[in-house]
Amino acid sequence: MQTNLSYILLICIIFLTELGFSQDLKSKNKKGVDNVKEDNILKKDSLILKKTDTLALDSIKPKETIEDIILHVAKDYTIQNAKDKKVTLYNEAHITYTDIDLKAGIIVIDYKKNKLFAKGIIDSTGYIQRPIFKQGGQESEQDSIIYNFKSKRALIYGLKTKQGEMFTYGEKTKRLNDSTIYVRKIKFTTSEKKIPDYYITTNKAKLVPGKKIIVGASNLVLADIPTPVFLPFAYFPISETSVSGFLIPAFDTGSSKRGVGFQNGGYYFALSDYMDLTVLGDVYSNGSWGTRISSNYNKRYRFNGNFSFNFENNINGIRGFDDYNKTNRFNIRWSHSQDSKASPNSRFSASVNLGSSKFFRESQNQFNVSQTLTNTLNSSINYSKTFVGTPFNMNLTASHQQNTNTEKITMTLPSLTVNMNRIYPFAGKNGVQKTPIQKMGFNYTMQGQYLINTNDDEFFTSKMFETARSGLQHKTGTNTNIKAFKFFTLSPSVNYEETWQFDYIQKEYDITDNVIVTDTIRGFKSYREYNAGISLSTNIYGTFNFKKGRLKTLRHTFRPSVSYSYRPDFKDKYIQQVQQSADATDLLDYTAFDQGIYGSPSSGLSNSIGISLNNVLEAKVAPKEPDSDEEDEKITILNNLNFSSSYNIAADSLRWSPISFSAGTRLFKDKLAVNLNGSLDPYKVAESSNGAITRINEFNPNIFRLTNANLTANYSISSADFDKDSKNNSKNNGNGAQDSGDIIGADINPTDRFGQKNNINSEKGEQNKKTKLYNADIPWSINLAYSANYNNNGIDGGRIGVHSIMFSGNLELSPKWKMGYSSGYDVEGGAFTFSRFNFTRDLDSWQFNFNWVPFGTNSSYTFFIGVKSSVLSDLKWDKNKPPDRRLF
């Protein structure tokens, strides 16, 4: 800058300001609080403003070195050296200048050289108050620092800084500007410990804050012990946002049938802040290969979801030999959820899981082992809308059900439902409903479907549409209720249905082949049905009081209901006949609607009486302490005990229908849930000459025959249940009974990137756990499930079809060692079901996982050890042994 009055004035202002700070500090017992009043007064002085030289506005004058006021504070003292233009701050020194914030034990500001020096203080405890330098959102800790205000360069000794998840330690650092830093003898790690678990060391590196770290030849050091792992160079992305990059594959030794290969290698695309894309692949030496494409998307307050497409080309055997087999399998998954705030009156959601029935069973990738027991695939894409101001709402659904055993697929593309909420046209003013006429409500439902029934071979081909069926059904009805005899409710109802079908069948007898030929004809046909009924119900309460013991009251709620319904025979007027053999008088009855989407009209006259009995049993128990202020505890002994049956007056035989029953209860403080259901048949059965078993119009000698029954029981228990303080401690240890995990087990975690288990680092910001060496708790949990199924056809006697016990749980051997298991035992078959064990070890900055399926067709294992941080997620070692797949 040229020497002029403004420059001299600026120096005077700075000098007087610093002098004012020093005097003010002395007057305030050296508390170290800056005061800028004198500076502000000088700036506002009109005389000074009048003396401003116009040459100060010269365009060729360079920018001032010190751009803003330097505010500083120190705990012990501040020394102003006017001659050398230096300010020294001691003990808990703190200065701020533009976007710079510096804290240190000692800070020296040299205005003549435009430099700043900071270092720590040595006391009996060692070297303390190391400089902490903040600028532009970046923070670093060092032994000492020299900073130049003019060039904005810095020389740093003993650097420690954090960029994203990466900690950087450097012996000597040269900061060129805000965007480039060069470091000598540097260490990189994601370990937060004072002595890191591991680090990568190198002699020189270039660091661009918030973007990347580029290093030369580097070496991996574990627990301060160098390893033989060297890299000629390395690149670490440290962006706060997602960045694209390669995903290192895992080596798979495979088997003799598949050969060696690589799994889960590919590329990650950070498409935008709202969407990403991952492309992975597998390849084996025998020619088998697979690919997985997945994407996650999320737009705040609007929607979120994920999509994945898996494809595998599996080869078994050697080309040219009889056992050679090649199959292509695929699987598509899509999950979409709309935020409730996005559109209150409409909603779109999707849950799609479809593909080849044998995809998971024949998959070569270890990631899919947990899905091998899946017997069904289901999908649903749904759009719903409520028409505000009207009683109408609409629901549009495309659904898919697939049985992976039979390979049968059923799809609705789409299914449309329009509902009208119940309206009361005869209600009084302000909607008052007192009389039976005022309580009379009407409802309406329209449902339309386009139904496709196909199989794996015809899936996604034109053939799947050849047998598709479509139709539309309208339903409406009205009902009301009347109080009868003070304690009874009488509820009459009338219902009407009209079915439209856009395809129907026509049968003809083929004389040449002596068979009936069925043709599907596209066209419109319809039929109508109606029924009427009335029901009488009431509630009966029985209370039993006890004077001794803790049991104070038993309450039995009994809800009997009797109903009557009438429905004419609608099928008779739609009956057609076709010859079914060479005999012209041998005729078969059918209707054009027999293969319709909503079935054919109801056959036979129905004039029946229905009976149902519902029971609930509850108890009231006094507190354990007689003088306690606690209220009496209500316990449900029987959640339900229900019986139902009907009697058809119009039938000429077999008028009684089987009696259905169900019962359920929860015991041991709701930890054991038991449910039982089945049916009882009052009639005998007989076996015909062709082996068919039919009911005959004769009652059983023992009144009822148990035709089928199903018993299920679920029980969960954990170590938290035995904790005396568990009632007062709402914190769940993560392995308690409240963890309602899949009884079969969670997804296998083959690597750190895929299939992450929920019980591993599931909490955000989870810190490293501290191990208790003595009196350590060992949290555990057990989930048990029992299932038994009984069938009796009346001829061969009763037999148990399903009889199995399943169990799963977790065991926390130490705060950092966890074991999970899931298995079962088939009592009927006398063998264990699919079993899996997983072991995890929290190694602070590293993670160890081992998943093992010890026996069976899915026998396999995965081993993984690697860095937790996503920055160094490729610093890992994983090995797996997928199950051998036989393709048929």
JSON list of N, CA, C and O in Angstrom, two decimals, residues 117-163:
[
{"chain": "A", "resi": 117, "resn": "PHE", "atom": "N", "xyz": [1.20, -16.97, 15.96]},
{"chain": "A", "resi": 117, "resn": "PHE", "atom": "CA", "xyz": [1.82, -18.19, 16.45]},
{"chain": "A", "resi": 117, "resn": "PHE", "atom": "C", "xyz": [1.05, -18.67, 17.66]},
{"chain": "A", "resi": 117, "resn": "PHE", "atom": "O", "xyz": [0.70, -17.88, 18.55]},
{"chain": "A", "resi": 118, "resn": "ALA", "atom": "N", "xyz": [0.78, -19.99, 17.72]},
{"chain": "A", "resi": 118, "resn": "ALA", "atom": "CA", "xyz": [0.03, -20.55, 18.84]},
{"chain": "A", "resi": 118, "resn": "ALA", "atom": "C", "xyz": [0.66, -21.88, 19.23]},
{"chain": "A", "resi": 118, "resn": "ALA", "atom": "O", "xyz": [1.10, -22.66, 18.37]},
{"chain": "A", "resi": 119, "resn": "LYS", "atom": "N", "xyz": [0.67, -22.16, 20.54]},
{"chain": "A", "resi": 119, "resn": "LYS", "atom": "CA", "xyz": [1.17, -23.43, 21.04]},
{"chain": "A", "resi": 119, "resn": "LYS", "atom": "C", "xyz": [0.51, -23.73, 22.39]},
{"chain": "A", "resi": 119, "resn": "LYS", "atom": "O", "xyz": [-0.25, -22.92, 22.93]},
{"chain": "A", "resi": 120, "resn": "GLY", "atom": "N", "xyz": [0.80, -24.91, 22.93]},
{"chain": "A", "resi": 120, "resn": "GLY", "atom": "CA", "xyz": [0.23, -25.30, 24.21]},
{"chain": "A", "resi": 120, "resn": "GLY", "atom": "C", "xyz": [1.09, -24.88, 25.37]},
{"chain": "A", "resi": 120, "resn": "GLY", "atom": "O", "xyz": [2.07, -24.13, 25.21]},
{"chain": "A", "resi": 121, "resn": "ILE", "atom": "N", "xyz": [0.74, -25.36, 26.57]},
{"chain": "A", "resi": 121, "resn": "ILE", "atom": "CA", "xyz": [1.46, -25.03, 27.80]},
{"chain": "A", "resi": 121, "resn": "ILE", "atom": "C", "xyz": [1.94, -26.33, 28.43]},
{"chain": "A", "resi": 121, "resn": "ILE", "atom": "O", "xyz": [1.20, -27.33, 28.46]},
{"chain": "A", "resi": 122, "resn": "ILE", "atom": "N", "xyz": [3.13, -26.30, 28.94]},
{"chain": "A", "resi": 122, "resn": "ILE", "atom": "CA", "xyz": [3.68, -27.46, 29.64]},
{"chain": "A", "resi": 122, "resn": "ILE", "atom": "C", "xyz": [3.51, -27.26, 31.14]},
{"chain": "A", "resi": 122, "resn": "ILE", "atom": "O", "xyz": [3.92, -26.25, 31.69]},
{"chain": "A", "resi": 123, "resn": "ASP", "atom": "N", "xyz": [2.87, -28.24, 31.78]},
{"chain": "A", "resi": 123, "resn": "ASP", "atom": "CA", "xyz": [2.77, -28.21, 33.25]},
{"chain": "A", "resi": 123, "resn": "ASP", "atom": "C", "xyz": [3.08, -29.60, 33.77]},
{"chain": "A", "resi": 123, "resn": "ASP", "atom": "O", "xyz": [3.61, -30.45, 33.06]},
{"chain": "A", "resi": 124, "resn": "SER", "atom": "N", "xyz": [2.72, -29.84, 35.03]},
{"chain": "A", "resi": 124, "resn": "SER", "atom": "CA", "xyz": [3.05, -31.11, 35.67]},
{"chain": "A", "resi": 124, "resn": "SER", "atom": "C", "xyz": [2.35, -32.30, 35.03]},
{"chain": "A", "resi": 124, "resn": "SER", "atom": "O", "xyz": [2.80, -33.44, 35.15]},
{"chain": "A", "resi": 125, "resn": "THR", "atom": "N", "xyz": [1.23, -32.03, 34.37]},
{"chain": "A", "resi": 125, "resn": "THR", "atom": "CA", "xyz": [0.47, -33.11, 33.75]},
{"chain": "A", "resi": 125, "resn": "THR", "atom": "C", "xyz": [0.94, -33.38, 32.33]},
{"chain": "A", "resi": 125, "resn": "THR", "atom": "O", "xyz": [0.47, -34.32, 31.68]},
{"chain": "A", "resi": 126, "resn": "GLY", "atom": "N", "xyz": [1.80, -32.52, 31.79]},
{"chain": "A", "resi": 126, "resn": "GLY", "atom": "CA", "xyz": [2.28, -32.70, 30.43]},
{"chain": "A", "resi": 126, "resn": "GLY", "atom": "C", "xyz": [1.95, -31.52, 29.55]},
{"chain": "A", "resi": 126, "resn": "GLY", "atom": "O", "xyz": [1.80, -30.39, 30.04]},
{"chain": "A", "resi": 127, "resn": "TYR", "atom": "N", "xyz": [1.87, -31.78, 28.27]},
{"chain": "A", "resi": 127, "resn": "TYR", "atom": "CA", "xyz": [1.61, -30.73, 27.29]},
{"chain": "A", "resi": 127, "resn": "TYR", "atom": "C", "xyz": [0.10, -30.58, 27.13]},
{"chain": "A", "resi": 127, "resn": "TYR", "atom": "O", "xyz": [-0.59, -31.46, 26.61]},
{"chain": "A", "resi": 128, "resn": "ILE", "atom": "N", "xyz": [-0.44, -29.43, 27.57]},
{"chain": "A", "resi": 128, "resn": "ILE", "atom": "CA", "xyz": [-1.89, -29.22, 27.58]},
{"chain": "A", "resi": 128, "resn": "ILE", "atom": "C", "xyz": [-2.26, -28.00, 26.75]},
{"chain": "A", "resi": 128, "resn": "ILE", "atom": "O", "xyz": [-1.39, -27.25, 26.30]},
{"chain": "A", "resi": 129, "resn": "GLN", "atom": "N", "xyz": [-3.54, -27.80, 26.58]},
{"chain": "A", "resi": 129, "resn": "GLN", "atom": "CA", "xyz": [-4.10, -26.67, 25.84]},
{"chain": "A", "resi": 129, "resn": "GLN", "atom": "C", "xyz": [-3.49, -26.55, 24.45]},
{"chain": "A", "resi": 129, "resn": "GLN", "atom": "O", "xyz": [-3.05, -25.49, 24.02]},
{"chain": "A", "resi": 130, "resn": "ARG", "atom": "N", "xyz": [-3.46, -27.67, 23.75]},
{"chain": "A", "resi": 130, "resn": "ARG", "atom": "CA", "xyz": [-2.99, -27.65, 22.37]},
{"chain": "A", "resi": 130, "resn": "ARG", "atom": "C", "xyz": [-3.86, -26.73, 21.52]},
{"chain": "A", "resi": 130, "resn": "ARG", "atom": "O", "xyz": [-5.06, -26.62, 21.76]},
{"chain": "A", "resi": 131, "resn": "PRO", "atom": "N", "xyz": [-3.30, -26.07, 20.55]},
{"chain": "A", "resi": 131, "resn": "PRO", "atom": "CA", "xyz": [-4.09, -25.17, 19.70]},
{"chain": "A", "resi": 131, "resn": "PRO", "atom": "C", "xyz": [-5.20, -25.91, 18.96]},
{"chain": "A", "resi": 131, "resn": "PRO", "atom": "O", "xyz": [-4.97, -26.97, 18.38]},
{"chain": "A", "resi": 132, "resn": "ILE", "atom": "N", "xyz": [-6.38, -25.34, 18.99]},
{"chain": "A", "resi": 132, "resn": "ILE", "atom": "CA", "xyz": [-7.53, -25.85, 18.23]},
{"chain": "A", "resi": 132, "resn": "ILE", "atom": "C", "xyz": [-7.93, -24.76, 17.24]},
{"chain": "A", "resi": 132, "resn": "ILE", "atom": "O", "xyz": [-8.37, -23.68, 17.64]},
{"chain": "A", "resi": 133, "resn": "PHE", "atom": "N", "xyz": [-7.75, -25.06, 15.97]},
{"chain": "A", "resi": 133, "resn": "PHE", "atom": "CA", "xyz": [-7.93, -24.08, 14.91]},
{"chain": "A", "resi": 133, "resn": "PHE", "atom": "C", "xyz": [-9.18, -24.42, 14.11]},
{"chain": "A", "resi": 133, "resn": "PHE", "atom": "O", "xyz": [-9.34, -25.54, 13.62]},
{"chain": "A", "resi": 134, "resn": "LYS", "atom": "N", "xyz": [-10.11, -23.43, 13.99]},
{"chain": "A", "resi": 134, "resn": "LYS", "atom": "CA", "xyz": [-11.33, -23.61, 13.22]},
{"chain": "A", "resi": 134, "resn": "LYS", "atom": "C", "xyz": [-11.40, -22.54, 12.13]},
{"chain": "A", "resi": 134, "resn": "LYS", "atom": "O", "xyz": [-11.16, -21.36, 12.40]},
{"chain": "A", "resi": 135, "resn": "GLN", "atom": "N", "xyz": [-11.73, -23.00, 10.91]},
{"chain": "A", "resi": 135, "resn": "GLN", "atom": "CA", "xyz": [-11.91, -22.06, 9.81]},
{"chain": "A", "resi": 135, "resn": "GLN", "atom": "C", "xyz": [-12.79, -22.71, 8.74]},
{"chain": "A", "resi": 135, "resn": "GLN", "atom": "O", "xyz": [-12.53, -23.83, 8.32]},
{"chain": "A", "resi": 136, "resn": "GLY", "atom": "N", "xyz": [-13.83, -21.98, 8.35]},
{"chain": "A", "resi": 136, "resn": "GLY", "atom": "CA", "xyz": [-14.70, -22.46, 7.27]},
{"chain": "A", "resi": 136, "resn": "GLY", "atom": "C", "xyz": [-15.33, -23.81, 7.54]},
{"chain": "A", "resi": 136, "resn": "GLY", "atom": "O", "xyz": [-15.42, -24.64, 6.65]},
{"chain": "A", "resi": 137, "resn": "GLY", "atom": "N", "xyz": [-15.71, -24.07, 8.78]},
{"chain": "A", "resi": 137, "resn": "GLY", "atom": "CA", "xyz": [-16.34, -25.34, 9.11]},
{"chain": "A", "resi": 137, "resn": "GLY", "atom": "C", "xyz": [-15.37, -26.48, 9.34]},
{"chain": "A", "resi": 137, "resn": "GLY", "atom": "O", "xyz": [-15.79, -27.58, 9.67]},
{"chain": "A", "resi": 138, "resn": "GLN", "atom": "N", "xyz": [-14.06, -26.25, 9.18]},
{"chain": "A", "resi": 138, "resn": "GLN", "atom": "CA", "xyz": [-13.05, -27.27, 9.40]},
{"chain": "A", "resi": 138, "resn": "GLN", "atom": "C", "xyz": [-12.37, -27.02, 10.74]},
{"chain": "A", "resi": 138, "resn": "GLN", "atom": "O", "xyz": [-12.13, -25.88, 11.12]},
{"chain": "A", "resi": 139, "resn": "GLU", "atom": "N", "xyz": [-12.03, -28.10, 11.44]},
{"chain": "A", "resi": 139, "resn": "GLU", "atom": "CA", "xyz": [-11.41, -27.99, 12.75]},
{"chain": "A", "resi": 139, "resn": "GLU", "atom": "C", "xyz": [-10.21, -28.92, 12.81]},
{"chain": "A", "resi": 139, "resn": "GLU", "atom": "O", "xyz": [-10.24, -30.04, 12.29]},
{"chain": "A", "resi": 140, "resn": "SER", "atom": "N", "xyz": [-9.14, -28.44, 13.45]},
{"chain": "A", "resi": 140, "resn": "SER", "atom": "CA", "xyz": [-7.95, -29.26, 13.61]},
{"chain": "A", "resi": 140, "resn": "SER", "atom": "C", "xyz": [-7.31, -28.96, 14.96]},
{"chain": "A", "resi": 140, "resn": "SER", "atom": "O", "xyz": [-7.46, -27.88, 15.52]},
{"chain": "A", "resi": 141, "resn": "GLU", "atom": "N", "xyz": [-6.61, -29.97, 15.49]},
{"chain": "A", "resi": 141, "resn": "GLU", "atom": "CA", "xyz": [-5.86, -29.83, 16.74]},
{"chain": "A", "resi": 141, "resn": "GLU", "atom": "C", "xyz": [-4.40, -30.12, 16.43]},
{"chain": "A", "resi": 141, "resn": "GLU", "atom": "O", "xyz": [-4.10, -31.06, 15.69]},
{"chain": "A", "resi": 142, "resn": "GLN", "atom": "N", "xyz": [-3.48, -29.34, 16.99]},
{"chain": "A", "resi": 142, "resn": "GLN", "atom": "CA", "xyz": [-2.07, -29.49, 16.68]},
{"chain": "A", "resi": 142, "resn": "GLN", "atom": "C", "xyz": [-1.21, -29.13, 17.90]},
{"chain": "A", "resi": 142, "resn": "GLN", "atom": "O", "xyz": [-1.71, -28.57, 18.88]},
{"chain": "A", "resi": 143, "resn": "ASP", "atom": "N", "xyz": [0.08, -29.45, 17.79]},
{"chain": "A", "resi": 143, "resn": "ASP", "atom": "CA", "xyz": [1.01, -29.07, 18.86]},
{"chain": "A", "resi": 143, "resn": "ASP", "atom": "C", "xyz": [1.31, -27.58, 18.79]},
{"chain": "A", "resi": 143, "resn": "ASP", "atom": "O", "xyz": [1.39, -26.90, 19.82]},
{"chain": "A", "resi": 144, "resn": "SER", "atom": "N", "xyz": [1.51, -27.06, 17.56]},
{"chain": "A", "resi": 144, "resn": "SER", "atom": "CA", "xyz": [1.76, -25.63, 17.38]},
{"chain": "A", "resi": 144, "resn": "SER", "atom": "C", "xyz": [1.39, -25.26, 15.96]},
{"chain": "A", "resi": 144, "resn": "SER", "atom": "O", "xyz": [1.34, -26.12, 15.06]},
{"chain": "A", "resi": 145, "resn": "ILE", "atom": "N", "xyz": [1.17, -23.94, 15.75]},
{"chain": "A", "resi": 145, "resn": "ILE", "atom": "CA", "xyz": [0.75, -23.47, 14.44]},
{"chain": "A", "resi": 145, "resn": "ILE", "atom": "C", "xyz": [1.29, -22.07, 14.20]},
{"chain": "A", "resi": 145, "resn": "ILE", "atom": "O", "xyz": [1.35, -21.25, 15.12]},
{"chain": "A", "resi": 146, "resn": "ILE", "atom": "N", "xyz": [1.72, -21.81, 12.95]},
{"chain": "A", "resi": 146, "resn": "ILE", "atom": "CA", "xyz": [2.12, -20.47, 12.49]},
{"chain": "A", "resi": 146, "resn": "ILE", "atom": "C", "xyz": [1.21, -20.11, 11.32]},
{"chain": "A", "resi": 146, "resn": "ILE", "atom": "O", "xyz": [1.15, -20.85, 10.34]},
{"chain": "A", "resi": 147, "resn": "TYR", "atom": "N", "xyz": [0.51, -18.98, 11.44]},
{"chain": "A", "resi": 147, "resn": "TYR", "atom": "CA", "xyz": [-0.46, -18.59, 10.41]},
{"chain": "A", "resi": 147, "resn": "TYR", "atom": "C", "xyz": [-0.13, -17.20, 9.89]},
{"chain": "A", "resi": 147, "resn": "TYR", "atom": "O", "xyz": [0.17, -16.27, 10.67]},
{"chain": "A", "resi": 148, "resn": "ASN", "atom": "N", "xyz": [-0.16, -17.01, 8.57]},
{"chain": "A", "resi": 148, "resn": "ASN", "atom": "CA", "xyz": [0.12, -15.74, 7.91]},
{"chain": "A", "resi": 148, "resn": "ASN", "atom": "C", "xyz": [-1.18, -15.12, 7.45]},
{"chain": "A", "resi": 148, "resn": "ASN", "atom": "O", "xyz": [-1.90, -15.70, 6.63]},
{"chain": "A", "resi": 149, "resn": "PHE", "atom": "N", "xyz": [-1.51, -13.92, 7.99]},
{"chain": "A", "resi": 149, "resn": "PHE", "atom": "CA", "xyz": [-2.75, -13.25, 7.63]},
{"chain": "A", "resi": 149, "resn": "PHE", "atom": "C", "xyz": [-2.77, -12.84, 6.16]},
{"chain": "A", "resi": 149, "resn": "PHE", "atom": "O", "xyz": [-3.82, -12.85, 5.52]},
{"chain": "A", "resi": 150, "resn": "LYS", "atom": "N", "xyz": [-1.61, -12.50, 5.64]},
{"chain": "A", "resi": 150, "resn": "LYS", "atom": "CA", "xyz": [-1.55, -11.97, 4.28]},
{"chain": "A", "resi": 150, "resn": "LYS", "atom": "C", "xyz": [-1.69, -13.08, 3.24]},
{"chain": "A", "resi": 150, "resn": "LYS", "atom": "O", "xyz": [-2.53, -13.01, 2.35]},
{"chain": "A", "resi": 151, "resn": "SER", "atom": "N", "xyz": [-0.90, -14.12, 3.35]},
{"chain": "A", "resi": 151, "resn": "SER", "atom": "CA", "xyz": [-0.93, -15.21, 2.37]},
{"chain": "A", "resi": 151, "resn": "SER", "atom": "C", "xyz": [-1.96, -16.28, 2.73]},
{"chain": "A", "resi": 151, "resn": "SER", "atom": "O", "xyz": [-2.27, -17.13, 1.90]},
{"chain": "A", "resi": 152, "resn": "LYS", "atom": "N", "xyz": [-2.46, -16.24, 3.98]},
{"chain": "A", "resi": 152, "resn": "LYS", "atom": "CA", "xyz": [-3.41, -17.23, 4.50]},
{"chain": "A", "resi": 152, "resn": "LYS", "atom": "C", "xyz": [-2.83, -18.64, 4.47]},
{"chain": "A", "resi": 152, "resn": "LYS", "atom": "O", "xyz": [-3.55, -19.61, 4.37]},
{"chain": "A", "resi": 153, "resn": "ARG", "atom": "N", "xyz": [-1.51, -18.71, 4.57]},
{"chain": "A", "resi": 153, "resn": "ARG", "atom": "CA", "xyz": [-0.86, -19.99, 4.67]},
{"chain": "A", "resi": 153, "resn": "ARG", "atom": "C", "xyz": [-0.55, -20.29, 6.12]},
{"chain": "A", "resi": 153, "resn": "ARG", "atom": "O", "xyz": [-0.47, -19.39, 6.95]},
{"chain": "A", "resi": 154, "resn": "ALA", "atom": "N", "xyz": [-0.33, -21.59, 6.39]},
{"chain": "A", "resi": 154, "resn": "ALA", "atom": "CA", "xyz": [-0.05, -21.99, 7.77]},
{"chain": "A", "resi": 154, "resn": "ALA", "atom": "C", "xyz": [0.97, -23.11, 7.77]},
{"chain": "A", "resi": 154, "resn": "ALA", "atom": "O", "xyz": [1.02, -23.94, 6.84]},
{"chain": "A", "resi": 155, "resn": "LEU", "atom": "N", "xyz": [1.77, -23.16, 8.83]},
{"chain": "A", "resi": 155, "resn": "LEU", "atom": "CA", "xyz": [2.71, -24.24, 9.07]},
{"chain": "A", "resi": 155, "resn": "LEU", "atom": "C", "xyz": [2.34, -24.86, 10.41]},
{"chain": "A", "resi": 155, "resn": "LEU", "atom": "O", "xyz": [2.31, -24.18, 11.43]},
{"chain": "A", "resi": 156, "resn": "ILE", "atom": "N", "xyz": [2.02, -26.15, 10.37]},
{"chain": "A", "resi": 156, "resn": "ILE", "atom": "CA", "xyz": [1.44, -26.82, 11.53]},
{"chain": "A", "resi": 156, "resn": "ILE", "atom": "C", "xyz": [2.35, -27.98, 11.93]},
{"chain": "A", "resi": 156, "resn": "ILE", "atom": "O", "xyz": [2.81, -28.75, 11.07]},
{"chain": "A", "resi": 157, "resn": "TYR", "atom": "N", "xyz": [2.57, -28.15, 13.23]},
{"chain": "A", "resi": 157, "resn": "TYR", "atom": "CA", "xyz": [3.34, -29.26, 13.77]},
{"chain": "A", "resi": 157, "resn": "TYR", "atom": "C", "xyz": [2.42, -30.09, 14.68]},
{"chain": "A", "resi": 157, "resn": "TYR", "atom": "O", "xyz": [1.70, -29.55, 15.50]},
{"chain": "A", "resi": 158, "resn": "GLY", "atom": "N", "xyz": [2.48, -31.42, 14.52]},
{"chain": "A", "resi": 158, "resn": "GLY", "atom": "CA", "xyz": [1.67, -32.30, 15.36]},
{"chain": "A", "resi": 158, "resn": "GLY", "atom": "C", "xyz": [0.19, -32.14, 15.08]},
{"chain": "A", "resi": 158, "resn": "GLY", "atom": "O", "xyz": [-0.60, -31.96, 16.00]},
{"chain": "A", "resi": 159, "resn": "LEU", "atom": "N", "xyz": [-0.21, -32.26, 13.83]},
{"chain": "A", "resi": 159, "resn": "LEU", "atom": "CA", "xyz": [-1.60, -32.03, 13.43]},
{"chain": "A", "resi": 159, "resn": "LEU", "atom": "C", "xyz": [-2.50, -33.19, 13.83]},
{"chain": "A", "resi": 159, "resn": "LEU", "atom": "O", "xyz": [-2.11, -34.36, 13.74]},
{"chain": "A", "resi": 160, "resn": "LYS", "atom": "N", "xyz": [-3.70, -32.86, 14.28]},
{"chain": "A", "resi": 160, "resn": "LYS", "atom": "CA", "xyz": [-4.78, -33.84, 14.46]},
{"chain": "A", "resi": 160, "resn": "LYS", "atom": "C", "xyz": [-6.07, -33.18, 13.99]},
{"chain": "A", "resi": 160, "resn": "LYS", "atom": "O", "xyz": [-6.50, -32.19, 14.56]},
{"chain": "A", "resi": 161, "resn": "THR", "atom": "N", "xyz": [-6.65, -33.76, 12.94]},
{"chain": "A", "resi": 161, "resn": "THR", "atom": "CA", "xyz": [-7.88, -33.18, 12.40]},
{"chain": "A", "resi": 161, "resn": "THR", "atom": "C", "xyz": [-8.83, -34.30, 12.01]},
{"chain": "A", "resi": 161, "resn": "THR", "atom": "O", "xyz": [-8.43, -35.46, 11.83]},
{"chain": "A", "resi": 162, "resn": "LYS", "atom": "N", "xyz": [-10.11, -33.95, 11.88]},
{"chain": "A", "resi": 162, "resn": "LYS", "atom": "CA", "xyz": [-11.14, -34.91, 11.48]},
{"chain": "A", "resi": 162, "resn": "LYS", "atom": "C", "xyz": [-11.85, -34.40, 10.26]},
{"chain": "A", "resi": 162, "resn": "LYS", "atom": "O", "xyz": [-12.39, -33.31, 10.24]},
{"chain": "A", "resi": 163, "resn": "GLN", "atom": "N", "xyz": [-11.85, -35.21, 9.20]},
{"chain": "A", "resi": 163, "resn": "GLN", "atom": "CA", "xyz": [-12.53, -34.90, 7.96]},
{"chain": "A", "resi": 163, "resn": "GLN", "atom": "C", "xyz": [-13.58, -35.98, 7.74]},
{"chain": "A", "resi": 163, "resn": "GLN", "atom": "O", "xyz": [-13.26, -37.10, 7.37]}
]
